[in-house]
């Protein structure tokens, strides 16, 4: 009966790392409490929905990947709606609400969502609800939570509209219409199942009991005074307030421990994005001196026996495992140390209340427990509020339980941001801080995201080093913090550094591929083709490269390639080439001093370097950062970009560099063309659109 009353809406998600999917699932889950039924599909499942005939409201949750691309699962959809032959009223029958996910550290913030939104509007579709753009840089939940809250009322209002448009009213419509015109029903539904209004008394203890117990039991990471909040300790008003906590997500995974016999799946079976190649690491060079602030390594891979192919400017993925010690520690904390080598059979729970529950693609049906925790689950992920909500149920200590409730509650939003998100707390940190919390394995599988392969830019040319592929990375270091007494290294870079430690030798000549001891270490990689960050097709076109720090990596590949082209085609005309490089200290982290060779043989026309931390005795202080150097060459930048229709490439750190460089270019364009800043920004936007200002940046 109740089901008959429910109004359907179509819920589409396009996800790259699982966040958009998780949010769509939350919407799906909450919908029932509002008398609605979400017909949820991944955007790629185009046989399961049809926007051309869709009559119900459509809700879209879509993330952004790379430098502003829609996720892979949305590519086909985007291609279809971008068909220029579609008439402007193609989707005139459609009303939709869109939630875009992105990271404002990247230039094309939420571009996946914006692209779809713009195109749907062009094709006549109408918003029934304002578009939300959530920023992972400050916390997706800041936009996502209120957006979902407002969605229900917007949907409620969209249905009568929809009915008018359809010009008909079936029996079911009439009943559901009346449901929506009866706000008290909605309110009741809200109260009964969407959120639970918790009070301390609900725990069967008084507030002072709870707090006292908490102080006794869990002062592990508490601040020195009780007046200061910490991960495990709260202060008024939150410690005394009633809490609105999210509904408990239904469990949907069942695990069964088996014996220790069998073989783990091949890593390639975990990757759906392309063919994987297991390749030997043939060389490892430390490019920085021991006293440099960051350690940069260059690795050379032997791809000769594979069909793996690349162009300079491409990136590729490295499949990496979690840190072995952390996996052991997790097993220990969960009381599963003895079970590490046991095979685990993972199935969807029969009769689960989770709609559309399917076997997660990244989880093998059968593998050892250690394999699961090592290769499949991102155990360092920052736990989402839904996971915290689940952990509440696995926690026996009353004080710990209360604090976890606070951290996932509306009232605890700022504590969540401060003590979980901004502190980069992971599951292991939580389990240490809340020792009575003992989640079962199925919950980890349900709530930890997929362990993602990490992308790296290729730093070589297949013409210059046939059969080889080089890349350069900084070992990411996370210092110790109050919530985590031990420092950590990045998952992938920490692992790679350990793997190649026996191969390492000091930076004698990084571009010289000879030397280095032969290695038996292999890593698994797969392609991440980049369609635009490539050398200009026409060799006579000039270009400028900006790549401080490890951002220089793809440009080494560009220059190697260019050198070989020059050698092979002496009759070709080659445009001028500029490279702006910067690092902290000339002596410690000038990654490729051999750049001089490119200058000497004419491959590189101009090399401009700067050192941000070296002191200078010069009367006029030299520029510190690449953006400062670029400003010194304003006329040349304007000439290359505007008069000679050249290319401008920027690679490396997003946060500290790429925005500074684009600001410098805007100022240069404004000055050299004598236009105001807004006009200069438009010119830059045009250069980006025509792929003449190209960025490959990461944070
Ligand atoms: P992770 O463990 O994934 O940690 C990295 C990030 O997690 C940090 O930056 C931080 O934001 C966060 N984090 C996690 N825990 C903490 C903590 N405790 N404290 C503070 N912050 C924390 N990198 C290169 O070095 N060279 C390249 O050529 C290169 N090319 C790239 C190309 C592309 C297209 C992209 C998207 C990225 C590229 N990167 C490159 C970045 C690279 O993919 C990885 O992100 C980087 O190497 C870190 O990986 P990791 O697993 O070691 O670190």
XYZ file of C-alpha atoms and ligand atoms in Angstrom:
752
model
C 0.000 0.000 0.000
C 2.685 2.368 1.112
C 4.643 1.546 -2.023
C 1.701 2.545 -4.184
C 1.791 5.959 -2.580
C 5.396 6.544 -3.385
C 6.248 8.848 -6.254
C 9.124 7.817 -8.432
C 11.988 10.002 -9.509
C 14.956 9.009 -11.603
C 18.279 9.211 -9.772
C 21.419 9.084 -11.911
C 24.961 9.144 -10.635
C 28.310 9.260 -12.376
C 31.179 8.484 -10.103
C 34.931 8.182 -10.430
C 36.039 7.351 -6.910
C 32.697 6.299 -5.452
C 31.712 9.578 -3.786
C 28.908 10.464 -6.187
C 27.622 6.921 -5.866
C 27.686 7.082 -2.061
C 25.772 10.371 -2.128
C 23.235 8.987 -4.587
C 22.788 6.008 -2.292
C 22.156 8.366 0.605
C 19.498 10.151 -1.448
C 18.018 6.816 -2.411
C 17.949 5.773 1.203
C 16.343 8.973 2.489
C 13.771 9.033 -0.315
C 11.588 6.365 1.276
C 11.118 8.470 4.381
C 9.717 11.218 2.174
C 7.243 8.989 0.440
C 9.390 8.869 -2.662
C 11.061 6.154 -4.574
C 14.365 6.788 -6.284
C 14.913 4.740 -9.400
C 18.690 4.784 -9.118
C 21.148 3.979 -11.884
C 24.724 4.598 -12.785
C 24.766 7.027 -15.706
C 26.587 4.440 -17.800
C 23.664 1.981 -17.561
C 21.950 3.625 -20.476
C 19.786 0.609 -21.199
C 18.062 1.065 -17.817
C 16.730 4.596 -18.271
C 15.745 6.855 -21.106
C 15.829 10.622 -20.685
C 14.085 11.118 -24.011
C 10.893 9.616 -22.646
C 11.411 10.355 -18.947
C 8.353 11.959 -17.343
C 9.386 12.020 -13.701
C 11.835 14.481 -12.170
C 15.468 13.549 -12.600
C 18.153 13.972 -9.948
C 21.769 13.817 -11.096
C 24.841 13.455 -8.896
C 28.030 13.736 -10.886
C 31.672 14.150 -9.978
C 34.612 15.584 -11.904
C 37.873 13.915 -12.709
C 41.233 14.781 -14.247
C 41.375 18.434 -15.155
C 37.647 18.981 -15.395
C 36.402 15.903 -17.202
C 33.209 14.066 -16.375
C 33.875 10.668 -14.803
C 34.522 7.738 -17.119
C 31.051 6.385 -16.354
C 29.496 9.584 -17.775
C 31.528 9.771 -20.964
C 29.023 7.990 -23.195
C 26.138 9.994 -21.767
C 27.968 13.294 -22.248
C 28.905 12.348 -25.778
C 25.303 11.587 -26.565
C 23.868 14.832 -25.201
C 26.606 16.809 -26.920
C 25.383 15.672 -30.297
C 25.074 19.007 -32.104
C 22.190 17.799 -34.263
C 19.867 17.609 -31.246
C 17.138 20.282 -31.410
C 16.976 22.958 -28.649
C 13.744 21.449 -27.293
C 15.089 17.914 -27.190
C 14.718 17.722 -23.406
C 11.902 20.270 -23.055
C 9.864 17.639 -21.219
C 12.556 17.125 -18.604
C 12.902 18.717 -15.172
C 15.959 17.961 -13.138
C 18.155 18.862 -10.193
C 21.909 18.429 -10.364
C 24.546 18.056 -7.693
C 28.105 18.422 -8.972
C 31.112 17.276 -6.981
C 34.552 18.756 -7.475
C 37.625 20.193 -5.899
C 38.218 23.933 -6.077
C 41.944 23.295 -6.013
C 41.535 22.452 -9.670
C 40.870 25.125 -12.272
C 37.785 23.584 -13.772
C 35.899 23.183 -10.532
C 32.920 20.816 -10.847
C 33.284 20.916 -14.594
C 31.790 17.436 -15.041
C 28.539 18.630 -13.454
C 28.664 22.035 -15.108
C 29.074 20.483 -18.558
C 26.038 18.250 -18.150
C 24.018 21.038 -16.543
C 24.798 23.514 -19.308
C 23.983 21.067 -22.064
C 20.703 19.919 -20.518
C 19.649 23.580 -20.303
C 20.632 24.146 -23.923
C 18.414 21.229 -24.850
C 15.406 22.722 -23.084
C 15.450 20.825 -19.775
C 14.471 22.869 -16.719
C 15.724 22.937 -13.168
C 13.186 21.999 -10.540
C 15.911 22.670 -7.976
C 19.021 24.826 -7.983
C 22.259 23.162 -8.941
C 24.558 22.360 -6.021
C 28.333 22.409 -6.452
C 30.123 20.651 -3.612
C 33.800 21.237 -2.976
C 35.986 18.409 -1.725
C 38.622 20.969 -0.835
C 36.568 22.293 2.087
C 34.331 19.276 2.639
C 31.677 17.988 0.268
C 29.190 17.741 3.104
C 29.019 21.531 3.476
C 26.988 21.662 0.268
C 25.790 18.079 -0.024
C 23.914 17.925 3.297
C 21.826 21.096 2.838
C 21.330 20.281 -0.838
C 19.816 16.915 0.028
C 17.734 18.523 2.777
C 16.236 20.979 0.319
C 15.752 18.371 -2.387
C 12.672 16.840 -0.793
C 10.626 20.006 -0.775
C 11.755 20.797 -4.318
C 10.716 17.328 -5.460
C 7.420 17.725 -3.676
C 6.806 20.877 -5.646
C 8.054 19.328 -8.858
C 5.468 16.573 -8.884
C 2.355 18.747 -9.229
C 4.184 20.599 -11.981
C 4.944 17.339 -13.629
C 1.317 16.313 -13.427
C 0.115 19.537 -14.975
C 2.540 18.983 -17.781
C 1.383 15.469 -18.344
C -2.182 16.787 -18.435
C -3.535 13.671 -16.845
C -3.986 12.206 -13.404
C -3.986 8.536 -12.751
C -5.347 7.090 -9.519
C -1.896 6.647 -8.121
C -1.013 10.224 -8.998
C -4.073 11.477 -7.187
C -3.152 9.616 -4.014
C 0.452 10.692 -4.114
C -0.551 14.252 -4.853
C -2.542 14.271 -1.684
C 0.399 12.854 0.180
C 2.452 15.836 -0.845
C -0.239 18.300 0.043
C -0.302 16.930 3.567
C 2.811 18.324 5.192
C 2.122 16.628 8.510
C 2.641 13.251 6.883
C 5.991 14.322 5.587
C 6.916 15.617 9.007
C 5.986 12.331 10.602
C 7.987 10.399 8.089
C 10.914 12.681 8.706
C 10.806 12.164 12.389
C 10.277 8.481 12.333
C 12.916 7.377 9.934
C 15.150 9.993 8.463
C 16.884 11.180 11.562
C 16.882 10.039 15.084
C 16.679 12.790 17.604
C 18.991 11.437 20.234
C 19.216 12.569 23.786
C 21.822 11.509 26.290
C 19.151 9.808 28.337
C 18.563 7.493 25.374
C 21.806 5.829 26.213
C 20.429 4.885 29.580
C 22.851 7.102 31.461
C 22.776 10.675 32.583
C 24.854 13.190 30.745
C 27.283 13.568 33.602
C 27.714 9.783 33.810
C 28.521 9.642 30.155
C 31.007 12.430 30.276
C 32.720 11.141 33.399
C 33.098 7.707 31.933
C 34.431 9.154 28.737
C 37.026 11.187 30.550
C 38.226 8.120 32.415
C 38.355 5.808 29.448
C 39.361 7.758 26.440
C 41.819 10.428 27.087
C 44.268 8.985 24.610
C 44.257 11.912 22.276
C 42.443 14.406 24.429
C 43.914 17.844 24.814
C 45.652 18.709 28.011
C 42.700 20.551 29.458
C 39.105 19.410 29.473
C 37.983 22.769 28.202
C 39.618 22.071 24.858
C 37.758 19.786 22.485
C 39.664 17.032 20.689
C 38.893 14.002 18.569
C 37.679 12.087 21.603
C 36.578 14.903 23.845
C 33.754 17.380 23.431
C 32.818 20.485 25.354
C 29.520 22.353 25.721
C 27.359 23.157 23.920
C 27.705 20.026 21.792
C 28.514 17.744 24.712
C 25.167 18.679 26.246
C 22.921 19.023 23.255
C 20.454 16.644 21.724
C 21.837 15.320 18.469
C 20.446 14.786 15.020
C 22.328 11.865 13.664
C 21.955 10.243 10.264
C 19.872 7.131 9.807
C 21.794 3.899 10.199
C 22.665 2.619 6.714
C 21.432 -0.944 6.211
C 24.134 -3.600 6.068
C 24.407 -5.377 2.760
C 27.584 -7.416 2.737
C 28.056 -10.848 4.189
C 31.506 -12.328 4.732
C 32.384 -15.890 5.366
C 35.801 -17.038 6.471
C 36.974 -20.160 4.701
C 40.257 -22.068 4.773
C 43.732 -20.955 3.790
C 43.838 -22.825 0.478
C 43.738 -21.194 -2.891
C 45.162 -18.292 -4.806
C 44.436 -14.633 -4.584
C 42.999 -12.965 -7.693
C 45.347 -11.252 -10.104
C 45.640 -7.499 -9.609
C 44.366 -6.934 -13.133
C 40.982 -8.298 -12.072
C 40.614 -5.318 -9.711
C 40.948 -2.799 -12.515
C 38.073 -2.119 -14.859
C 39.593 0.915 -16.578
C 42.035 -0.849 -18.880
C 44.671 -3.473 -19.371
C 47.263 -3.733 -16.638
C 50.929 -4.495 -17.189
C 53.327 -5.904 -14.651
C 56.688 -4.331 -15.435
C 60.125 -4.411 -13.825
C 61.616 -1.328 -12.213
C 64.999 -1.105 -13.897
C 66.373 2.000 -12.296
C 65.799 4.298 -9.337
C 67.547 7.601 -8.835
C 67.224 10.029 -5.971
C 67.078 13.422 -7.662
C 67.327 15.459 -4.490
C 70.132 15.781 -1.978
C 69.712 14.228 1.469
C 69.164 17.662 3.033
C 66.363 18.673 0.645
C 62.966 19.282 2.238
C 61.258 16.799 -0.058
C 62.768 13.665 -1.546
C 62.178 13.236 -5.272
C 62.801 9.899 -6.968
C 62.980 8.987 -10.629
C 61.999 5.431 -11.516
C 62.562 3.750 -14.831
C 60.281 0.920 -15.908
C 60.998 -1.620 -18.599
C 57.972 -1.811 -20.883
C 59.782 -3.439 -23.795
C 58.016 -6.768 -23.391
C 54.560 -5.227 -23.294
C 52.245 -3.489 -25.719
C 51.997 -0.543 -23.332
C 52.346 2.609 -25.370
C 52.493 6.271 -24.454
C 53.171 9.744 -25.742
C 55.108 12.363 -23.806
C 52.523 14.238 -21.748
C 50.510 11.130 -20.939
C 50.049 9.946 -17.408
C 49.632 6.365 -16.282
C 48.382 4.669 -13.133
C 50.420 2.748 -10.580
C 48.517 0.082 -8.650
C 49.711 0.330 -5.078
C 49.085 -1.586 -1.867
C 48.404 -0.224 1.587
C 51.280 -0.095 4.010
C 51.980 -3.628 5.310
C 52.446 -2.531 8.932
C 49.159 -0.661 8.896
C 47.383 -3.728 7.541
C 48.890 -5.856 10.338
C 47.928 -3.244 12.892
C 44.388 -3.096 11.598
C 44.100 -6.882 11.769
C 45.417 -6.748 15.314
C 43.044 -3.997 16.466
C 40.105 -5.828 14.914
C 41.153 -9.062 16.631
C 41.696 -10.743 13.265
C 45.469 -11.285 13.339
C 45.049 -15.042 13.146
C 42.757 -14.761 10.148
C 44.986 -12.765 7.792
C 45.749 -15.698 5.496
C 42.225 -17.067 5.541
C 40.155 -16.749 2.417
C 37.113 -14.580 2.738
C 34.046 -15.124 0.641
C 32.133 -11.866 0.108
C 28.466 -11.883 -0.874
C 25.524 -9.521 -0.897
C 23.413 -10.198 2.208
C 20.183 -11.966 1.425
C 17.178 -9.790 2.176
C 19.223 -6.643 2.758
C 17.214 -3.437 2.956
C 19.788 -1.590 0.892
C 18.265 -0.927 -2.481
C 20.115 -2.092 -5.513
C 22.762 -3.671 -3.306
C 25.370 -5.196 -5.569
C 28.712 -6.813 -5.043
C 31.258 -3.955 -4.998
C 33.301 -4.155 -8.187
C 36.611 -3.692 -6.402
C 36.039 -6.563 -3.964
C 36.914 -10.063 -5.182
C 34.358 -12.718 -4.381
C 37.102 -14.756 -2.786
C 40.489 -13.603 -1.554
C 42.472 -13.696 1.654
C 41.656 -11.160 4.312
C 45.133 -9.679 3.963
C 44.699 -9.304 0.223
C 41.439 -7.424 0.775
C 42.980 -5.013 3.240
C 46.181 -4.646 1.236
C 44.979 -4.190 -2.326
C 41.268 -3.423 -2.324
C 40.266 -1.019 0.438
C 41.597 2.505 0.993
C 42.234 2.012 4.707
C 43.673 5.559 4.931
C 40.420 7.104 3.689
C 38.885 9.784 5.886
C 35.799 8.081 7.353
C 32.536 9.551 6.103
C 29.767 10.474 8.522
C 27.750 7.430 7.462
C 30.685 5.236 8.497
C 30.939 7.015 11.855
C 27.230 6.388 12.303
C 27.822 2.697 11.728
C 30.800 2.671 14.099
C 28.543 4.019 16.866
C 26.758 0.677 16.811
C 30.042 -1.228 17.145
C 31.224 0.717 20.180
C 30.574 -0.567 23.680
C 31.903 2.289 25.798
C 29.139 4.791 26.435
C 31.397 7.846 26.343
C 33.061 6.771 23.112
C 29.686 6.029 21.588
C 28.438 9.490 22.467
C 31.489 11.180 20.948
C 31.108 9.209 17.721
C 27.449 10.229 17.622
C 28.488 13.833 18.059
C 31.006 13.599 15.263
C 28.439 12.342 12.766
C 25.636 14.632 13.930
C 24.425 17.915 12.476
C 25.466 19.640 15.674
C 28.963 18.170 15.403
C 29.618 19.290 11.825
C 32.444 21.642 12.743
C 34.025 19.067 15.072
C 33.884 16.574 12.225
C 35.636 19.010 9.919
C 38.255 19.944 12.485
C 39.065 16.620 14.113
C 38.381 14.136 11.321
C 38.562 15.783 7.947
C 41.190 18.457 8.431
C 43.243 16.149 10.664
C 43.206 13.440 7.986
C 42.098 10.864 10.508
C 41.736 7.357 9.117
C 40.003 4.228 10.391
C 43.065 3.024 12.265
C 43.377 6.367 14.064
C 39.734 6.114 15.073
C 40.077 2.557 16.331
C 43.017 3.631 18.484
C 41.183 6.679 19.778
C 37.983 4.734 20.464
C 39.300 1.393 21.701
C 35.917 -0.135 22.450
C 34.920 0.266 18.794
C 35.161 -3.127 17.074
C 33.567 -3.042 13.624
C 33.057 -6.281 11.773
C 34.766 -6.944 8.477
C 31.602 -6.574 6.398
C 31.271 -2.968 7.587
C 34.790 -2.170 6.455
C 34.003 -3.565 3.032
C 30.790 -1.553 2.898
C 32.267 1.751 4.016
C 35.908 1.948 3.021
C 36.292 3.163 -0.558
C 38.211 1.418 -3.268
C 41.977 1.730 -2.988
C 42.677 3.899 -6.023
C 45.637 3.506 -8.313
C 47.721 6.722 -8.358
C 48.394 8.599 -11.604
C 51.895 9.814 -12.560
C 53.074 11.826 -15.518
C 55.439 10.111 -17.880
C 58.858 11.702 -17.809
C 60.413 10.157 -20.879
C 60.023 9.764 -24.615
C 59.654 6.466 -26.374
C 61.829 7.836 -29.177
C 64.637 8.747 -26.806
C 64.427 5.669 -24.576
C 62.663 2.921 -26.544
C 61.126 0.299 -24.306
C 61.459 2.451 -21.195
C 59.103 4.616 -19.231
C 60.325 7.021 -16.556
C 58.440 8.966 -13.945
C 59.320 11.289 -11.110
C 57.618 11.745 -7.770
C 58.061 13.319 -4.377
C 57.769 10.994 -1.403
C 54.707 12.407 0.368
C 55.299 12.806 4.102
C 52.614 13.427 6.708
C 54.088 14.628 9.973
C 52.883 13.310 13.310
C 49.958 15.160 14.886
C 48.085 15.066 18.208
C 45.695 12.485 16.766
C 48.525 10.411 15.340
C 51.807 10.098 17.158
C 53.675 8.544 14.232
C 54.456 10.278 10.952
C 53.346 8.554 7.751
C 54.287 8.471 4.137
C 51.894 8.630 1.202
C 50.351 5.266 0.364
C 51.848 4.959 -3.097
C 54.975 7.076 -2.827
C 55.849 5.528 0.559
C 55.470 2.064 -0.904
C 57.463 2.861 -4.052
C 60.260 4.390 -1.978
C 60.511 1.260 0.131
C 60.314 -1.006 -2.902
C 63.177 0.659 -4.742
C 65.390 1.392 -1.725
C 67.866 -1.353 -2.716
C 68.159 0.132 -6.212
C 68.760 3.707 -5.189
C 71.915 5.478 -6.038
C 72.671 9.174 -5.901
C 71.863 11.444 -8.770
C 74.861 11.032 -11.024
C 73.076 11.567 -14.260
C 69.362 11.032 -14.142
C 68.885 11.255 -17.886
C 71.533 8.682 -18.562
C 69.673 5.411 -18.643
C 72.732 3.259 -18.428
C 73.832 1.991 -15.041
C 71.805 1.054 -11.981
C 71.682 -2.451 -10.660
C 69.269 -4.850 -12.330
C 66.104 -5.297 -10.329
C 63.541 -7.993 -9.913
C 60.976 -5.642 -8.404
C 57.866 -5.280 -10.527
C 54.953 -2.916 -10.347
C 51.562 -2.999 -12.056
C 50.577 -0.078 -14.221
C 47.852 0.857 -16.669
C 47.352 3.690 -19.105
C 45.700 7.037 -18.432
C 45.789 8.636 -21.835
C 45.632 12.401 -21.946
C 44.132 13.701 -25.103
C 45.449 17.230 -24.952
C 48.628 17.587 -22.885
C 50.877 16.715 -25.791
C 53.497 18.459 -27.889
C 52.004 20.692 -30.607
C 51.273 18.625 -33.699
C 53.063 21.258 -35.789
C 56.740 21.326 -34.786
C 57.182 24.867 -36.062
C 54.811 26.288 -33.433
C 56.620 27.806 -30.436
C 55.728 26.721 -26.916
C 56.432 27.555 -23.299
C 56.595 25.064 -20.436
C 56.189 25.905 -16.775
C 57.114 23.055 -14.466
C 58.555 23.753 -11.031
C 59.469 20.850 -8.747
C 58.222 17.498 -9.991
C 56.064 19.468 -12.442
C 59.056 19.329 -14.737
C 58.439 15.627 -15.239
C 56.403 15.605 -18.496
C 58.619 18.319 -19.997
C 61.645 16.056 -19.795
C 59.640 13.705 -22.024
C 58.732 16.609 -24.329
C 62.372 17.663 -24.665
C 63.686 14.145 -25.212
C 61.079 13.650 -27.912
C 61.864 16.966 -29.499
C 65.574 16.220 -29.524
C 64.973 12.977 -31.391
C 62.634 14.688 -33.856
C 65.287 17.333 -34.539
C 67.892 14.654 -35.124
C 65.611 12.689 -37.441
C 64.147 15.616 -39.395
C 66.901 18.081 -40.113
C 64.781 19.668 -42.840
C 61.864 20.518 -40.508
C 61.311 23.924 -39.019
C 61.187 23.879 -35.222
C 59.575 26.637 -33.159
C 61.294 28.088 -30.111
C 60.923 26.333 -26.765
C 60.905 27.886 -23.302
C 61.158 26.160 -19.949
C 60.491 27.864 -16.620
C 61.714 25.711 -13.759
C 61.877 26.462 -10.054
C 62.814 24.694 -6.853
C 63.818 25.586 -3.306
C 67.605 25.321 -3.432
C 69.886 25.168 -6.438
C 72.138 22.637 -4.676
C 69.529 20.418 -3.090
C 66.511 19.948 -5.322
C 67.375 21.105 -8.848
C 65.974 17.847 -10.207
C 67.460 17.791 -13.689
C 70.674 19.749 -13.988
C 71.093 17.998 -17.337
C 68.566 20.428 -18.769
C 71.660 22.321 -19.839
C 72.310 19.577 -22.423
C 68.998 20.406 -24.094
C 70.029 24.050 -24.170
C 73.418 23.232 -25.606
C 72.072 21.033 -28.393
C 69.399 23.597 -29.283
C 66.375 21.511 -28.256
C 65.590 24.080 -25.600
C 65.800 27.700 -26.665
C 65.313 29.379 -23.284
C 65.783 27.951 -19.794
C 64.691 30.200 -16.929
C 65.206 28.966 -13.387
C 64.560 30.336 -9.915
C 65.273 29.175 -6.391
C 62.781 30.162 -3.745
C 64.865 29.533 -0.628
C 68.382 30.452 -1.714
C 69.574 33.726 -0.277
C 70.972 36.264 -2.679
C 73.522 39.028 -2.304
C 72.348 40.751 -5.478
C 71.155 44.336 -5.166
C 67.837 43.465 -6.743
C 66.530 40.211 -5.291
C 66.070 37.570 -8.003
C 62.565 36.236 -8.615
C 61.563 33.440 -6.244
C 58.797 31.602 -8.043
C 58.147 30.627 -11.640
C 55.217 33.035 -11.833
C 57.601 35.863 -10.917
C 59.999 34.814 -13.668
C 57.190 34.605 -16.215
C 56.289 38.223 -15.443
C 59.838 39.237 -16.358
C 59.253 37.809 -19.830
C 55.839 39.375 -20.363
C 56.561 40.525 -23.902
C 57.772 37.112 -24.990
C 54.807 35.363 -23.378
C 52.394 37.677 -25.197
C 54.265 37.252 -28.476
C 54.365 33.456 -28.313
C 50.764 33.102 -27.202
C 49.058 35.783 -29.238
C 51.158 36.702 -32.261
C 52.629 33.310 -32.967
C 49.672 31.268 -31.772
C 51.945 29.186 -29.585
C 51.226 26.817 -26.721
C 51.615 27.285 -22.977
C 51.943 24.238 -20.710
C 51.760 24.256 -16.919
C 52.466 21.193 -14.818
C 52.812 20.481 -11.101
C 51.418 21.704 -7.839
C 47.942 23.111 -8.094
C 47.657 24.812 -4.756
C 50.800 26.878 -4.731
C 51.727 27.314 -8.345
C 49.175 26.842 -11.116
C 46.860 29.637 -9.979
C 49.829 31.960 -9.512
C 50.939 31.224 -13.068
C 47.510 31.813 -14.594
C 47.209 35.084 -12.617
C 50.567 36.148 -14.037
C 49.453 35.282 -17.568
C 46.207 37.237 -17.128
C 48.196 40.274 -15.972
C 50.567 39.901 -18.916
C 47.715 39.648 -21.418
C 46.001 42.617 -19.841
C 49.176 44.720 -19.941
C 50.413 43.716 -23.351
C 47.040 43.978 -25.058
C 45.976 47.024 -23.095
C 42.699 45.471 -22.048
C 41.126 45.235 -18.605
C 41.537 42.164 -16.422
C 38.146 40.736 -17.281
C 38.931 40.880 -20.979
C 42.325 39.261 -20.321
C 40.597 36.489 -18.426
C 38.326 35.903 -21.394
C 41.357 35.620 -23.661
C 42.893 33.082 -21.290
C 39.614 31.155 -21.248
C 39.669 31.111 -25.044
C 43.261 29.853 -24.994
C 42.238 27.087 -22.625
C 39.264 26.156 -24.742
C 41.354 25.897 -27.874
C 43.881 23.774 -25.957
C 46.678 26.286 -26.256
C 46.902 26.923 -22.522
C 47.192 23.452 -21.055
C 47.469 22.405 -17.455
C 48.369 19.084 -15.871
C 48.221 19.826 -12.179
C 47.761 17.900 -8.988
C 47.608 18.734 -5.316
P 48.312 9.632 -0.463
O 48.470 8.637 0.609
O 47.245 9.419 -1.464
O 48.178 11.069 0.169
C 48.106 12.188 -0.683
C 47.148 13.219 -0.191
O 46.298 12.751 0.827
C 47.837 14.389 0.395
O 48.210 15.273 -0.608
C 46.819 14.928 1.345
O 45.924 15.763 0.690
C 46.082 13.734 1.806
N 46.507 13.161 3.116
C 46.347 11.868 3.432
N 46.769 11.644 4.698
C 47.225 12.816 5.168
C 47.790 13.232 6.404
N 47.967 12.385 7.414
N 48.147 14.530 6.567
C 47.977 15.399 5.559
N 47.440 15.056 4.360
C 47.056 13.796 4.157
N 52.706 13.200 -8.367
C 54.044 13.219 -8.556
O 54.813 13.268 -7.585
N 54.577 13.167 -9.839
C 53.800 13.141 -10.949
O 54.296 13.104 -12.062
C 52.371 13.155 -10.758
N 51.549 13.159 -11.827
C 50.218 13.224 -11.631
C 49.368 13.285 -12.734
C 48.015 13.371 -12.557
C 47.113 13.453 -13.754
C 47.466 13.403 -11.240
C 45.979 13.513 -11.016
C 48.289 13.311 -10.140
C 49.677 13.231 -10.317
N 50.527 13.155 -9.218
C 51.866 13.160 -9.415
C 50.006 12.983 -7.839
C 50.001 11.468 -7.511
O 49.004 10.823 -8.268
C 49.731 11.149 -6.035
O 48.586 11.837 -5.610
C 50.866 11.514 -5.117
O 52.042 10.865 -5.531
C 50.557 11.092 -3.684
O 50.197 9.739 -3.638
P 50.366 8.890 -2.319
O 49.556 7.650 -2.467
O 51.804 8.735 -1.968
O 49.722 9.833 -1.206
